[in-house]
Amino acid sequence: MQFRHEIKHEVTAQDMIAIRQRLRAVATPDPHAIEGKYLIRSLYFDTPDDKALREKQAGVSRRQKFRIRYYNGDTSVIHLEKKSKASGLGTKVSASLSREEAQKIVDGDIDWMKESSNELIKELYSKMVSERLRPRTIVDYTREPFIYAPGNVRVTLDYNIRSGLNCIDFLNPDCITVPAAFGACVMEVKWDNFLPEIIRDLVQLPHAKSGSFSKYEACRYPVIEAK
């Protein structure tokens, strides 16, 4: 399991436009994106006492979170993902779910999971039983991903973050979502063993707020801007 370095910056819309132009000059748009973008819908899990949220807010060094997601409204390909953090490094493992399996998880019909041949599905089942892990909220956003082969670098620009509030109707395209995070834009940079200097220089923003911005946290407590 490969742990990767990760940094995040919360940036302005103006910064994002400038970074996008720089990235287009040196990096390659993700070939799987549609016109350079993904529309991502995720459903995050947490315990009744919000363990994942509290550990994130407290900056706990070793932590995990589970989510299921699909891209561009295509529910024929759904991923169960576990993201792990350890001392500032991150890794992700995933498993495929059918639409029917994803809906069963949302509905709390989980007995079938313990018989799965996939270890990640069985791990989620175990935590849903032992820790009462349950779906908590939908997180929608737009992502523009870029890749740079040296260092296996991936830079993503995320924006238009929207919250499903308490809605967990994950597969319903008409589920109502609301703007979250004051319209924040987030730049995320991931790499393996080294970050090439050209990318390091490109993504540096002296006035940007660095840290561990969490779309899940923002969508649990969205502040809706007045129109």
Coordinates of C-alpha atoms in Angstrom, one line a residue:
M1 CA 0.0 0.0 0.0
Q2 CA 1.6 3.2 -1.2
F3 CA 1.4 6.2 1.1
R4 CA 1.6 9.5 -0.7
H5 CA 2.4 13.1 0.3
E6 CA -0.5 15.5 0.3
I7 CA -0.9 19.2 0.7
K8 CA -4.0 21.3 0.4
H9 CA -4.5 25.0 -0.1
E10 CA -7.8 26.9 0.1
V11 CA -7.6 29.4 -2.7
T12 CA -9.6 32.2 -4.2
A13 CA -11.4 31.8 -7.5
Q14 CA -8.9 34.2 -9.0
D15 CA -6.0 32.1 -7.8
M16 CA -7.6 29.0 -9.2
I17 CA -7.9 30.6 -12.7
A18 CA -4.2 31.5 -12.6
I19 CA -3.1 28.1 -11.3
R20 CA -5.2 26.4 -14.0
Q21 CA -3.4 28.4 -16.7
R22 CA 0.0 27.4 -15.3
L23 CA -0.9 23.8 -15.0
R24 CA -2.1 23.6 -18.6
A25 CA 1.4 24.8 -19.7
V26 CA 3.3 22.0 -17.9
A27 CA 1.0 19.2 -16.8
T28 CA -1.6 17.0 -18.6
P29 CA -5.3 17.0 -17.9
D30 CA -6.5 13.7 -16.6
P31 CA -7.5 11.7 -19.7
H32 CA -10.6 10.2 -18.0
A33 CA -12.1 13.6 -17.3
I34 CA -14.8 15.0 -19.5
E35 CA -13.7 18.3 -21.0
G36 CA -11.1 18.5 -18.2
K37 CA -13.6 18.0 -15.4
Y38 CA -15.3 15.5 -13.2
L39 CA -18.6 16.0 -11.4
I40 CA -18.2 14.0 -8.2
R41 CA -20.8 12.8 -5.8
S42 CA -19.7 11.2 -2.5
L43 CA -21.6 9.8 0.5
Y44 CA -19.5 10.0 3.6
F45 CA -19.8 7.6 6.6
D46 CA -19.4 8.4 10.3
T47 CA -20.4 7.1 13.7
P48 CA -23.3 8.4 15.9
D49 CA -20.8 10.5 17.9
D50 CA -19.0 11.8 14.7
K51 CA -15.7 10.0 15.3
A52 CA -14.4 10.8 11.8
L53 CA -15.4 14.4 12.0
R54 CA -14.0 14.9 15.5
E55 CA -10.6 13.3 14.6
K56 CA -10.3 15.5 11.6
Q57 CA -11.0 18.6 13.6
A58 CA -8.6 17.6 16.3
G59 CA -5.9 16.8 13.8
V60 CA -5.4 13.2 14.9
S61 CA -2.4 11.8 13.2
R62 CA -3.7 8.4 12.3
R63 CA -7.3 8.3 11.1
Q64 CA -9.6 6.8 8.5
K65 CA -12.8 7.6 6.6
F66 CA -15.1 5.7 4.4
R67 CA -17.1 7.0 1.5
I68 CA -18.9 5.8 -1.7
R69 CA -18.8 7.8 -4.8
Y70 CA -19.5 8.0 -8.5
Y71 CA -18.6 10.4 -11.3
N72 CA -20.5 12.5 -13.8
G73 CA -23.9 11.1 -12.7
D74 CA -22.9 7.6 -13.9
T75 CA -24.2 5.1 -11.3
S76 CA -23.0 2.1 -13.3
V77 CA -19.6 2.6 -11.8
I78 CA -19.6 3.2 -8.0
H79 CA -16.6 3.0 -5.7
L80 CA -16.3 2.2 -2.0
E81 CA -13.2 4.0 -0.7
K82 CA -11.2 4.0 2.5
K83 CA -8.8 7.0 2.9
S84 CA -6.2 6.6 5.6
K85 CA -3.9 9.3 7.0
A86 CA -0.7 8.7 9.0
S87 CA 1.7 11.5 10.0
G88 CA 0.8 13.7 7.1
L89 CA 0.9 10.9 4.5
G90 CA -2.2 9.5 2.8
T91 CA -3.4 6.4 1.0
K92 CA -6.6 5.1 -0.5
V93 CA -8.0 1.7 -1.2
S94 CA -11.2 1.0 -3.1
A95 CA -13.6 -1.6 -4.2
S96 CA -16.4 -1.6 -6.9
L97 CA -20.0 -1.7 -5.9
S98 CA -23.0 -2.3 -8.1
R99 CA -25.9 0.2 -8.0
E100 CA -27.9 -2.4 -6.1
E101 CA -25.2 -3.0 -3.5
A102 CA -24.7 0.8 -2.9
Q103 CA -28.4 1.2 -2.4
K104 CA -28.5 -1.6 0.1
I105 CA -25.7 0.0 2.1
V106 CA -27.7 3.3 2.1
D107 CA -30.8 1.5 3.2
G108 CA -29.0 -0.3 6.1
D109 CA -29.3 -3.7 4.4
I110 CA -25.8 -4.9 5.2
D111 CA -25.9 -8.7 6.1
W112 CA -24.8 -9.6 2.5
M113 CA -21.5 -7.7 3.1
K114 CA -20.1 -10.2 5.5
E115 CA -20.1 -12.8 2.8
S116 CA -18.4 -10.6 0.2
S117 CA -15.1 -11.8 -1.3
N118 CA -13.8 -8.2 -1.1
E119 CA -11.9 -7.4 2.1
L120 CA -12.8 -3.7 2.0
I121 CA -16.5 -4.4 1.8
K122 CA -16.1 -6.8 4.8
E123 CA -14.2 -4.2 6.7
L124 CA -16.9 -1.6 6.2
Y125 CA -19.5 -4.2 7.4
S126 CA -17.4 -4.8 10.5
K127 CA -17.3 -1.1 11.3
M128 CA -21.0 -0.7 10.6
V129 CA -21.7 -3.4 13.2
S130 CA -19.0 -2.6 15.8
E131 CA -18.8 1.2 15.5
R132 CA -22.3 1.8 14.1
L133 CA -20.8 3.6 11.1
R134 CA -23.6 5.0 8.9
P135 CA -24.0 7.3 5.9
R136 CA -24.1 10.9 7.1
T137 CA -24.2 13.3 4.2
I138 CA -23.7 13.8 0.4
V139 CA -20.9 15.9 -0.8
D140 CA -21.0 17.2 -4.4
Y141 CA -18.3 19.2 -6.2
T142 CA -16.5 19.8 -9.5
R143 CA -12.9 18.7 -9.9
E144 CA -10.3 19.6 -12.5
P145 CA -7.4 17.1 -12.3
F146 CA -3.9 17.4 -13.8
I147 CA -1.1 14.8 -13.8
Y148 CA 2.7 15.2 -14.1
A149 CA 4.6 12.0 -14.6
P150 CA 7.9 12.7 -12.7
G151 CA 7.1 12.1 -9.0
N152 CA 3.6 10.7 -10.0
V153 CA 2.2 14.1 -9.2
R154 CA -1.6 14.8 -9.3
V155 CA -2.9 18.3 -8.8
T156 CA -6.7 18.8 -8.4
L157 CA -8.8 22.0 -8.3
D158 CA -12.1 21.5 -6.5
Y159 CA -14.9 24.0 -6.5
N160 CA -18.7 24.4 -6.5
I161 CA -18.8 22.3 -3.3
R162 CA -22.4 21.5 -2.3
S163 CA -23.9 19.7 0.7
G164 CA -26.8 17.3 0.9
L165 CA -27.2 18.3 4.5
N166 CA -28.8 15.3 6.1
C167 CA -29.8 13.7 2.8
I168 CA -28.3 10.3 2.1
D169 CA -30.4 9.6 -1.1
F170 CA -27.1 9.1 -2.8
L171 CA -28.4 7.6 -6.1
N172 CA -31.1 10.2 -6.6
P173 CA -29.9 12.8 -9.1
D174 CA -32.7 15.1 -7.9
C175 CA -31.5 15.1 -4.3
I176 CA -31.4 18.8 -3.3
T177 CA -28.0 20.1 -2.3
V178 CA -27.0 23.6 -1.1
P179 CA -23.8 25.6 -1.5
A180 CA -21.2 25.0 1.2
A181 CA -17.8 26.4 2.4
F182 CA -18.6 30.0 1.3
G183 CA -17.8 29.1 -2.3
A184 CA -14.3 27.9 -1.4
C185 CA -11.9 26.5 -4.0
V186 CA -9.4 23.9 -2.9
M187 CA -6.1 22.9 -4.6
E188 CA -4.8 19.5 -3.6
V189 CA -1.3 18.3 -4.6
K190 CA -0.3 14.6 -4.2
W191 CA 3.0 12.9 -5.0
D192 CA 5.1 9.9 -4.2
N193 CA 8.7 10.3 -3.2
F194 CA 9.5 13.7 -4.6
L195 CA 7.7 16.8 -5.7
P196 CA 9.4 18.3 -8.9
E197 CA 10.6 21.8 -8.4
I198 CA 8.6 23.0 -11.4
I199 CA 5.4 21.9 -9.8
R200 CA 6.4 23.2 -6.4
D201 CA 7.0 26.6 -7.8
L202 CA 3.8 26.5 -9.9
V203 CA 1.5 25.8 -6.9
Q204 CA 3.1 28.2 -4.4
L205 CA 0.8 31.0 -3.4
P206 CA 2.2 33.3 -0.6
H207 CA -1.2 34.5 0.5
A208 CA -3.1 31.1 0.3
K209 CA -4.4 29.4 3.4
S210 CA -2.7 26.0 3.7
G211 CA -4.0 23.3 5.9
S212 CA -6.3 20.3 5.9
F213 CA -9.5 21.6 4.4
S214 CA -12.2 19.0 4.6
K215 CA -15.1 19.0 2.2
Y216 CA -16.9 16.5 4.5
E217 CA -16.6 18.9 7.4
A218 CA -17.7 21.8 5.3
C219 CA -20.8 19.9 4.1
R220 CA -21.8 18.8 7.6
Y221 CA -22.0 22.4 8.7
P222 CA -22.6 24.4 5.5
V223 CA -23.1 28.2 5.8
I224 CA -25.4 29.3 3.0
E225 CA -24.6 32.7 1.6
A226 CA -27.4 35.1 1.3
K227 CA -28.5 35.9 -2.3

